[in-house]
Coordinates of C-alpha atoms in Angstrom, one line a residue:
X1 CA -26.2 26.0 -6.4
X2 CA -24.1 28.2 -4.3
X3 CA -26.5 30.5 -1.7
X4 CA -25.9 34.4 -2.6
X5 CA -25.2 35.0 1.4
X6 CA -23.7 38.8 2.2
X7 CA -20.3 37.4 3.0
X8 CA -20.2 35.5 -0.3
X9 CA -20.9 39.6 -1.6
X10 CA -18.0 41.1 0.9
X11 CA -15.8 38.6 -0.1
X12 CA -16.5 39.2 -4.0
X13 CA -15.9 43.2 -3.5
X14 CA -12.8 42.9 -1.4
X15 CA -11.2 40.6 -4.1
X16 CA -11.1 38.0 -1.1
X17 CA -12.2 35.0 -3.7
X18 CA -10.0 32.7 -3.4
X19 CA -8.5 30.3 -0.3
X20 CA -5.0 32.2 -0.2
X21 CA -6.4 35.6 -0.4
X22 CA -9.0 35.0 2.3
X23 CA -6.8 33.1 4.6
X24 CA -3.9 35.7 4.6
X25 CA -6.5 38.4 5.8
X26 CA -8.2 36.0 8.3
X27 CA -5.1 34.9 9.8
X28 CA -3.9 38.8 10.2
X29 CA -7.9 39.9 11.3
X30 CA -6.9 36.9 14.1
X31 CA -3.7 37.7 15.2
X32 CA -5.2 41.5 15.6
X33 CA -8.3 40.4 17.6
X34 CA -5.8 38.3 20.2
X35 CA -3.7 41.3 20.5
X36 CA -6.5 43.7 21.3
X37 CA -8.5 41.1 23.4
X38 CA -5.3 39.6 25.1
X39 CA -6.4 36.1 23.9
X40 CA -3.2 34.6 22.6
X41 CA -5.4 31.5 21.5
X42 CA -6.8 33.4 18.3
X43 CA -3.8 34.0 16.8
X44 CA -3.3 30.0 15.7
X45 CA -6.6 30.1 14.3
X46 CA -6.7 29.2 10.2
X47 CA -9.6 28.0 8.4
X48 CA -9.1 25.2 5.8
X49 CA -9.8 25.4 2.0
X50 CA -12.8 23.0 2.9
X51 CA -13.8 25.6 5.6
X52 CA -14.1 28.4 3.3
X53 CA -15.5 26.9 0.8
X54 CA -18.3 26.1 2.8
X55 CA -18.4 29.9 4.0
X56 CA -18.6 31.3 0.3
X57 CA -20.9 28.3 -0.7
X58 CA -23.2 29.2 2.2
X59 CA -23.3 25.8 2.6
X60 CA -23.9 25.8 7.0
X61 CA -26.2 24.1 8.6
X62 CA -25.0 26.1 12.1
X63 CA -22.7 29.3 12.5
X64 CA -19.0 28.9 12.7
X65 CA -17.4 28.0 16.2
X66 CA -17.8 31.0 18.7
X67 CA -13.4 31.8 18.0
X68 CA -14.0 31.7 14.2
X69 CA -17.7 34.2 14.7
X70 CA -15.1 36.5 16.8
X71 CA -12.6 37.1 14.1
X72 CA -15.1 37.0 11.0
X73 CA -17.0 39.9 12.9
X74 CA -13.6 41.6 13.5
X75 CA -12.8 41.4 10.0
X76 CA -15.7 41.9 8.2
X77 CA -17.6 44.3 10.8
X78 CA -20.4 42.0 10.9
X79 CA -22.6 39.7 13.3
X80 CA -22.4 36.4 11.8
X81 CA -25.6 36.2 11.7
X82 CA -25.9 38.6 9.2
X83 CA -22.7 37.3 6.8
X84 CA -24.1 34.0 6.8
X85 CA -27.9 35.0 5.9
X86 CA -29.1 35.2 2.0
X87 CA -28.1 38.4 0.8
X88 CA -30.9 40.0 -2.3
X89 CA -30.3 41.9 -5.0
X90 CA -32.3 45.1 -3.8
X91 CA -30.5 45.1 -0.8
X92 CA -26.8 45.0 -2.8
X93 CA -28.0 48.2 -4.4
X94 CA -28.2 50.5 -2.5
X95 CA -25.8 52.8 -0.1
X96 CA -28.9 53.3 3.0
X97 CA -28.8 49.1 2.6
X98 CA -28.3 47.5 6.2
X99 CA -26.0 45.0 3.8
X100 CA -24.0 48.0 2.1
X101 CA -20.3 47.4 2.7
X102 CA -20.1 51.2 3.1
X103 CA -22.0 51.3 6.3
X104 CA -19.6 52.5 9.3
X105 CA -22.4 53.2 11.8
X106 CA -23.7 50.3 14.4
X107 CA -27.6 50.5 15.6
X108 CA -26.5 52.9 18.5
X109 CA -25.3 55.6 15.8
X110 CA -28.1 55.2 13.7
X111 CA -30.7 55.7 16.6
X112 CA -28.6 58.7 17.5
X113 CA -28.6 60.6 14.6
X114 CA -32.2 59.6 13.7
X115 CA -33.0 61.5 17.1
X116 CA -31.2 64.5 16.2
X117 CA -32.2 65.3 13.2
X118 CA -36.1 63.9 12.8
X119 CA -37.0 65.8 10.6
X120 CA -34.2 66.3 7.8
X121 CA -33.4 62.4 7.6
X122 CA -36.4 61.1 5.3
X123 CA -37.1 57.4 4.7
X124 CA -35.0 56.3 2.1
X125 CA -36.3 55.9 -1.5
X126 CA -36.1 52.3 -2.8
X127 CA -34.5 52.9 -6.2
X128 CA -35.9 51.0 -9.4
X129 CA -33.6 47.3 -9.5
X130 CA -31.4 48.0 -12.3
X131 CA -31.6 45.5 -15.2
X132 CA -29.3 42.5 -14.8
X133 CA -26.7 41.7 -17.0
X134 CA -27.1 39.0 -19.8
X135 CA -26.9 35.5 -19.0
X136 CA -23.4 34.2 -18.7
X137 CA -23.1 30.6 -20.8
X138 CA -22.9 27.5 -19.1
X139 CA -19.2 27.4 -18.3
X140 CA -18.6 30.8 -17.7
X141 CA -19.8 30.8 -13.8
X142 CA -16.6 32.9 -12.0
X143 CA -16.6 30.1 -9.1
X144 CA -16.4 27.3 -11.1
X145 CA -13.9 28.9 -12.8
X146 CA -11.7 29.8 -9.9
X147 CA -12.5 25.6 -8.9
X148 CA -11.1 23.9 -12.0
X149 CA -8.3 26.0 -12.1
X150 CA -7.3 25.0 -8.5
X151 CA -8.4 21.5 -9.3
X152 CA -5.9 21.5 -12.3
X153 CA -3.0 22.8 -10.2
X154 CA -4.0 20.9 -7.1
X155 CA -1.2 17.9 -6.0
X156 CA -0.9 15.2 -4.0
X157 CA 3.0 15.2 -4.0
X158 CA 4.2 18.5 -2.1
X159 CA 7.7 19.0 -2.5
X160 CA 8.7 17.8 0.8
X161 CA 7.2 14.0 -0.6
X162 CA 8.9 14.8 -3.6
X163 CA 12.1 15.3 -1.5
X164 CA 12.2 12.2 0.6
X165 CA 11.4 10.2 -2.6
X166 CA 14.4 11.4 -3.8
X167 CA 16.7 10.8 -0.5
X168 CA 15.3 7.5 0.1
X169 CA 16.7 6.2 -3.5
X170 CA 19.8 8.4 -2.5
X171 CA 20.2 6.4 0.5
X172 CA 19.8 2.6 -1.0
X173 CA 22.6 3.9 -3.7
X174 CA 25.0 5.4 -0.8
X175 CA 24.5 1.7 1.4
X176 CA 24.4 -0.5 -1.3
X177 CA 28.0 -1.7 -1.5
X178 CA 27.4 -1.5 2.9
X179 CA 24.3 -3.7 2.7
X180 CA 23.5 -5.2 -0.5
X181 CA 20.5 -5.9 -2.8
X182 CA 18.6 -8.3 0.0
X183 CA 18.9 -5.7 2.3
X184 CA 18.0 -2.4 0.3
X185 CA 15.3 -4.4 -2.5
X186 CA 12.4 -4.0 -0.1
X187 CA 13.1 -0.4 0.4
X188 CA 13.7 0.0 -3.2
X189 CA 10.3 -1.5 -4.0
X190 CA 8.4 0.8 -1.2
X191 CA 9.7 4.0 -3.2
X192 CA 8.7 2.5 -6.7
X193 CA 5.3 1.4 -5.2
X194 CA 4.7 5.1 -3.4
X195 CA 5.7 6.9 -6.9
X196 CA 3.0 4.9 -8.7
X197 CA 0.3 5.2 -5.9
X198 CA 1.1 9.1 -6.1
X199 CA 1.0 8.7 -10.1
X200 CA -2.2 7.6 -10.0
X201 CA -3.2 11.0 -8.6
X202 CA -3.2 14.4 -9.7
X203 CA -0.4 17.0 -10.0
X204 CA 0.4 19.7 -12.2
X205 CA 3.6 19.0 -14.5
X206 CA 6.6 20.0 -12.8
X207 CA 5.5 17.5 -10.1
X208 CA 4.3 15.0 -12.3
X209 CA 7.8 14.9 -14.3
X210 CA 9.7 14.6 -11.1
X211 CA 7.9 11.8 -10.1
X212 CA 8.3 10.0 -13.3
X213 CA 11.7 10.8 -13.1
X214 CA 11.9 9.1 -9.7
X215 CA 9.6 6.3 -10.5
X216 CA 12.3 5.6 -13.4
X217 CA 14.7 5.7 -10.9
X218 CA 13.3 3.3 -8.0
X219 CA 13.0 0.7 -11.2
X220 CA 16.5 0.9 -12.4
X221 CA 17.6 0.1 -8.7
X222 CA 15.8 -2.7 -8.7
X223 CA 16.9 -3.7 -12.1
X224 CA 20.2 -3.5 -11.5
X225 CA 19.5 -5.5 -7.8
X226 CA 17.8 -8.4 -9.7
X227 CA 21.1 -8.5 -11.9
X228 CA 23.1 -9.1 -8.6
X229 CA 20.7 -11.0 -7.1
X230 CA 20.5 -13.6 -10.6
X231 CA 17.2 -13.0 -11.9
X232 CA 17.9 -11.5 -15.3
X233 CA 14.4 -11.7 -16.3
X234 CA 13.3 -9.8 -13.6
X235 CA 16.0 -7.4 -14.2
X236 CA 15.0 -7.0 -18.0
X237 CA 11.5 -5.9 -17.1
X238 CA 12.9 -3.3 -14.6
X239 CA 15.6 -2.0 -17.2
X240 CA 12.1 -2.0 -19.6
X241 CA 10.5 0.4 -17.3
X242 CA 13.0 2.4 -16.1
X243 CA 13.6 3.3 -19.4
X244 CA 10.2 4.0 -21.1
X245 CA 9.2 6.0 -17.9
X246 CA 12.6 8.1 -18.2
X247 CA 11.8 8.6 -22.3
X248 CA 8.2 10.1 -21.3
X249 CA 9.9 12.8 -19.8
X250 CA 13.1 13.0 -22.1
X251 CA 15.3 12.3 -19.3
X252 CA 18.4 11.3 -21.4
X253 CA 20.7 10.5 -17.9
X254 CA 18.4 8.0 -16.3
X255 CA 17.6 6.6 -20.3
X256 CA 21.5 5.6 -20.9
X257 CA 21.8 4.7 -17.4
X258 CA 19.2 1.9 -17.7
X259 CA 20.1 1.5 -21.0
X260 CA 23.5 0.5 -19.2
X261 CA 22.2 -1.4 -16.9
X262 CA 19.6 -3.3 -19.0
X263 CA 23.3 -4.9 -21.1
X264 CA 24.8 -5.4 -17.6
X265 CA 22.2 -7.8 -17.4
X266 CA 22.7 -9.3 -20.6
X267 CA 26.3 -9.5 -19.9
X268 CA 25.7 -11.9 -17.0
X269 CA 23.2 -13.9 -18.6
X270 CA 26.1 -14.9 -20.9
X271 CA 24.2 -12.8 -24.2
X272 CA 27.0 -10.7 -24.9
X273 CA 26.5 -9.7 -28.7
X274 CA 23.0 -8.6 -27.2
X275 CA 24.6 -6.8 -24.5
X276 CA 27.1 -4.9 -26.7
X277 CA 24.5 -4.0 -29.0
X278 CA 22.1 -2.5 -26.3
X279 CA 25.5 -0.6 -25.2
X280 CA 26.2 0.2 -28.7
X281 CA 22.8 1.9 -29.4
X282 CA 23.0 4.0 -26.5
X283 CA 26.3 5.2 -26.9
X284 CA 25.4 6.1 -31.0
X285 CA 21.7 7.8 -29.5
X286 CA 24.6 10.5 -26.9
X287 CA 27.9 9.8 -27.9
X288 CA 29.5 12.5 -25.4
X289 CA 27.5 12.1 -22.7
X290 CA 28.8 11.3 -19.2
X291 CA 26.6 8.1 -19.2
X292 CA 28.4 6.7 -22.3
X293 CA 31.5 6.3 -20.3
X294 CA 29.8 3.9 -18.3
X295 CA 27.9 2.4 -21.9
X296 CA 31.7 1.6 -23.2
X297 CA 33.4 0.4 -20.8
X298 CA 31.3 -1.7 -18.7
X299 CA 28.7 -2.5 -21.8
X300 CA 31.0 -2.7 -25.0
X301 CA 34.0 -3.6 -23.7
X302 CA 33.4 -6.2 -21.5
X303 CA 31.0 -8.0 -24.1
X304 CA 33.5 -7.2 -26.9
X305 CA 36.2 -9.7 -24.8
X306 CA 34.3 -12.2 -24.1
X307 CA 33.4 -12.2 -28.2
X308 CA 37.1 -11.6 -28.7
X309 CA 37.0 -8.9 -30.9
X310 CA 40.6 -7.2 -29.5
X311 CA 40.7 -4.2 -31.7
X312 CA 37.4 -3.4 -30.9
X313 CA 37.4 -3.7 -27.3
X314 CA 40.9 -1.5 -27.3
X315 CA 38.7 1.1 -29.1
X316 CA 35.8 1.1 -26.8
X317 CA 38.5 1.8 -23.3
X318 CA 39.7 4.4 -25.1
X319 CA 36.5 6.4 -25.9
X320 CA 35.7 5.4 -22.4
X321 CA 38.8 7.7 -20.9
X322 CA 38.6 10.3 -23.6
X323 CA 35.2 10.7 -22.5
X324 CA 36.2 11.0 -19.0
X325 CA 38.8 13.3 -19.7
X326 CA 36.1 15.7 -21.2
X327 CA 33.9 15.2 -18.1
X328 CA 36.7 15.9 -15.5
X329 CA 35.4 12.2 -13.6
X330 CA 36.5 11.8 -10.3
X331 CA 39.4 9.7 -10.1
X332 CA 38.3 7.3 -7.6
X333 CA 36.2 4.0 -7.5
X334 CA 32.6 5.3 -7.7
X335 CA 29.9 3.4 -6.6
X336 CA 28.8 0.6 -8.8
X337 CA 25.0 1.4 -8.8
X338 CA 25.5 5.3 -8.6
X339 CA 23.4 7.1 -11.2
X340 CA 26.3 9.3 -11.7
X341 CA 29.2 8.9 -14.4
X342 CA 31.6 6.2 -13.8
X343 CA 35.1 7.1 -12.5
X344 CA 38.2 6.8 -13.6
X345 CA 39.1 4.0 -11.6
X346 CA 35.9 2.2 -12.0
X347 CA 36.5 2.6 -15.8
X348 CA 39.9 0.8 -15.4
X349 CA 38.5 -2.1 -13.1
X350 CA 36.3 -3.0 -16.1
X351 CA 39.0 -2.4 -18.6
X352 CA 40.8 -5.5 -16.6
X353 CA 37.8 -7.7 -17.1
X354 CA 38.1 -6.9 -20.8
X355 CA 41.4 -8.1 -21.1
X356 CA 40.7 -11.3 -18.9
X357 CA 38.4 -12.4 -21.3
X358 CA 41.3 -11.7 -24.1
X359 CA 44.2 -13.5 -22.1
X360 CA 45.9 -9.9 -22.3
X361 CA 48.0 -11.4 -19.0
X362 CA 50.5 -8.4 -18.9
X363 CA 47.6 -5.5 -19.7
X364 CA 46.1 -6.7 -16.6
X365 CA 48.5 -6.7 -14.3
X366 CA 49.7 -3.1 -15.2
X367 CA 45.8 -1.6 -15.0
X368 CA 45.2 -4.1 -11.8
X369 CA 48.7 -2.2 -10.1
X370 CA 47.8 1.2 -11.4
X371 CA 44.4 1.2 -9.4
X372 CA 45.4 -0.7 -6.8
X373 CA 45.3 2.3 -4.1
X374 CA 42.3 3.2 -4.9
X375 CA 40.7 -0.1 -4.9
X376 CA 42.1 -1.5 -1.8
X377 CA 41.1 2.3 -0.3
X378 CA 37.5 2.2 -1.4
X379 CA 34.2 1.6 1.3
X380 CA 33.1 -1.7 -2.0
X381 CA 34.6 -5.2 -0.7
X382 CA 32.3 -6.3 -3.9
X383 CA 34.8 -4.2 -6.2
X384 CA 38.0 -5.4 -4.4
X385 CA 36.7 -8.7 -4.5
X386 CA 36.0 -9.0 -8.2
X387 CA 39.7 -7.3 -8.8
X388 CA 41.6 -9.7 -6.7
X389 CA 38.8 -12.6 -9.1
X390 CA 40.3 -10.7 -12.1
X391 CA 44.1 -10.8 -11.2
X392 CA 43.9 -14.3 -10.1
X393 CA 42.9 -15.9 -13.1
X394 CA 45.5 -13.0 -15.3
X395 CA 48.1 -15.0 -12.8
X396 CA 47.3 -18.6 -14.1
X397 CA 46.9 -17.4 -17.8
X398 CA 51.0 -16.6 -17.6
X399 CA 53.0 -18.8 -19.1
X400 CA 54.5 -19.8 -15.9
X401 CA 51.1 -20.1 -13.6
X402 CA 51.6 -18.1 -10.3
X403 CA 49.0 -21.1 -8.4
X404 CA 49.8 -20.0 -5.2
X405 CA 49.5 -16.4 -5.5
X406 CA 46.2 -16.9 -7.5
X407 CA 44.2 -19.2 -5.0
X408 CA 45.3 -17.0 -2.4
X409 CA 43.8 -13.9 -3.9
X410 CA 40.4 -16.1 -4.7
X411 CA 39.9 -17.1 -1.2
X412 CA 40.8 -13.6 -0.2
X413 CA 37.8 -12.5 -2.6
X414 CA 35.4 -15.0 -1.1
X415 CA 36.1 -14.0 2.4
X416 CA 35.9 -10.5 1.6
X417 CA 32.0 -11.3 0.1
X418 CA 31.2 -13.1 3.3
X419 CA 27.3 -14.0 3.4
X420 CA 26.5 -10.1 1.1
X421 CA 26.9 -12.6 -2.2
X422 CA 26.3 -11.4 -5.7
X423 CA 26.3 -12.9 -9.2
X424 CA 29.6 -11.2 -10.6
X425 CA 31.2 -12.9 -7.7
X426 CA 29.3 -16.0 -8.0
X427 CA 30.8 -16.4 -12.0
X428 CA 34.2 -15.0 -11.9
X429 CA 34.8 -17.1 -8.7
X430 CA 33.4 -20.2 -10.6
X431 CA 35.0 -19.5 -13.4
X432 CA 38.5 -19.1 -11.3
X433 CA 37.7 -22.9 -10.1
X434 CA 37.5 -24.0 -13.7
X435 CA 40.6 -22.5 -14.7
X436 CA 42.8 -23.8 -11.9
X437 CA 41.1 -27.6 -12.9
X438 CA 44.2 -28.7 -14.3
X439 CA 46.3 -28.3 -10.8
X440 CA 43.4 -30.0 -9.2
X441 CA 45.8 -31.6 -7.5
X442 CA 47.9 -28.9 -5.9
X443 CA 46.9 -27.9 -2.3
X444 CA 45.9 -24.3 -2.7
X445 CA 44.3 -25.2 -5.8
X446 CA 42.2 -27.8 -3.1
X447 CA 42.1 -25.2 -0.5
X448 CA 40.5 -22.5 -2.9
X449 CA 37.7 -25.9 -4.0
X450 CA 37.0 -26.4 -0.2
X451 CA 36.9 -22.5 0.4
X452 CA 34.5 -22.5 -2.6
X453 CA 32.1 -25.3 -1.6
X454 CA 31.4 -23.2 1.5
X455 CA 30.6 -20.1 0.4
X456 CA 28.5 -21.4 -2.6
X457 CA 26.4 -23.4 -0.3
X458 CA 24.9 -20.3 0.7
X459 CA 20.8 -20.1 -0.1
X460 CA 21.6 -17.2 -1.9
X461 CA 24.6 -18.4 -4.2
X462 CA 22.7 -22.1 -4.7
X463 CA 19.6 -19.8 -6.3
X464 CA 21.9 -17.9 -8.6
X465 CA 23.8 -21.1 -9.6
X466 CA 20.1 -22.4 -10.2
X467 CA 19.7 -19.6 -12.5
X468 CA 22.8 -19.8 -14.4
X469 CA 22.4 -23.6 -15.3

């Protein structure tokens, strides 16, 4: 049980009952006190929300440290050995009290007057102890009040943890086309990690949310890593999370986005009705929503091609722009693993994968040369390299093959990859190599085989062709 001391009584009367209330008085009692003693030392002095509570608990074995005693006194107009001594409940009642807040006087006063006037000051007159009040009920003690209530709202994610949560997945997105998913996974997995250590703590909601939110977040980046790294499993369990964790909160941006990212997977695993039904679904949940962009052409359209449904993959595109018509998009290539909505250029790239998979020879040319600034322009040798994958095999699906022009571009591509290798690269490079099989004979055709070889040998590559077969 707390110990009824008199500062536990001053404190109560001065409405000083909580951490902030007493700290903000304490601090101004000691930057007062090093002004009038010319110490500048007291004027850092703060006391902890441990500290006080052992003050108002009366919980001390020994008095405060001598700077602390200096500024209570000052504050309070006390010796500390009296603030920190039990307190009774005759003494609280009464004005004469040597524990009555009221008192001005010190001892020297009091002497003097009692000299002066001996014989019209009489000895006080103990009044009868008024009746105390009913007994409170079991939870209705003030303190423990005040204590759950700052348990409930305590946190151990400030907003400056919060923040650099936040930057940190900021930064893996901003690098990633820079350093790639071996670089940036073991960062990415620190975040995740952090956000559930912290979510295994307490915080009040707005905190909590946030860090569900970012949780969500750290998962999806590390979803859509495993895609590029070849481990679709892995990827799928990521996608899993990212999603349920963003649906707790009803965070409908990071939802589609893993829901997107989750058929990106299924795309490369070679499951494309799955993958355009996972796109499908999302886009039917938030048909308008900046997300969906991303949903139709890089989920639905893409998948749609490879199951050669034409009309339907013409369709999806052109929900795609309308949609980022209505979102103003910017009209550039936008980072592949950026949470935000796809740009228009980005939207076009996979339009000319669409129409790869259909043999549309002429469509791809004309969307390839209409982005073609902006490709060549942008920080992503990934996205130029998959473009130049793209138009290579458009050029040997002409009726007259283009052989040179097309094994140049896919040993431009491979170059451009260098030893940052992913698994979109990895299959539309392959694939190049299976389509130029009947000019096996041709030298570029053996140029591009020898160039491939090379770069396939990589540790990296030889995994993901593991994981393909």
């Amino acid at each position: 049980m707390p110990r009824t001391t008199l500062f536990r009584q001053l404190l109560q009367q001065r409405h000083l009952t909580t951490h902030e209330a007493f700290a903000a008085q304490y601090e101004r009692a000691a930057a007062r006190l090093a002004e009038l003693d010319r110490d500048p030392r007291l004027a850092s002095l703060q006391v902890s929300p441990r500290q006080y509570d052992r003050w108002y608990g009366g919980e001390l074995l020994t008095l405060p440290r001598p700077d602390a005693c200096r500024v209570l006194e000052h504050m309070l107009g006390r010796p500390v050995s009296e603030l920190f001594s039990t307190a009774y409940e005759d003494d609280s009642a009464y004005g004469d009290s040597a524990y009555d807040v009221g008192l001005t006087h010190d001892h020297g006063d009091l002497a003097h007057d009692r000299a002066e006037e001996p014989h019209t000051r009489q000895p006080p007159t103990r009044r009868r102890t008024p009746s105390p009040p009913p007994p409170r009920e079991d939870d209705e003690n003030p303190l423990d009040i005040v204590a759950r209530t700052r348990q409930l709202t305590a946190s151990n994610a400030d907003d400056a943890t919060l923040a650099f949560l936040d930057s940190s997945l900021q930064g893996i997105a901003g690098r990633y086309e820079q350093d790639g998913p071996y670089v940036l996974r073991p960062q990415a997995r620190q975040v995740r990690q952090l956000a559930h250590t912290l979510l295994d703590g307490r915080q009040p909601p707005r905190a909590r949310r946030e860090l569900f939110r970012l949780a969500a977040r750290a998962s999806g980046l590390l979803g859509y890593m495993a895609v590029n790294t070849g481990d679709f499993a892995l990827s799928e369990a990521y996608c899993t999370e990212a999603r349920d964790l963003s649906r707790e909160i009803g965070d409908l941006d990071t939802d589609l986005w893993a829901c997107g990212t989750f058929s990106f997977s299924l795309y490369y695993a070679g499951r494309y009705d799955e993958a355009d039904a996972c796109a499908a679904a999302a886009v039917e949940r938030a048909p308008r929503h900046a997300q969906s962009i991303r949903l139709l052409a890089n989920g639905r359209a893409r998948a749609l091609g490879k199951t050669g449904d034409r009309r339907a993959v013409e369709r999806a595109i052109g929900q795609a722009i309308q949609l980022s018509d209505l979102h103003e998009v910017p009209a550039g290539l936008t980072a592949c693993i950026s949470f935000e909505p796809y740009g228009r250029a980005r939207t076009l790239a996979n339009a000319v994968t669409s129409h790869v998979a259909l043999r549309n020879t002429a469509q791809v040319l004309r969307d390839a040369e209409h982005i073609d600034d902006l490709v060549e322009h942008s920080t992503s040798a990934w996205s130029r390299s998959l473009v130049r994958l793209d138009v290579a095999t458009a050029l040997l699906q002409q009726r007259t093959p283009d052989i040179d022009h097309a094994m140049a571009l896919g040993r431009e591509a491979l170059q451009l990859c260098g030893d940052s290798p992913i698994s979109s690269v990895y299959q539309r490079s392959r694939d190049l190599r299976e389509q130029a099989g009947p000019w096996c004979d041709h030298p570029a055709v053996r140029d591009y085989g020898d160039e491939f070889r090379t770069w396939s040998s990589q540790p990296a590559v030889l995994a993901m062709a593991s994981s393909a077969s």
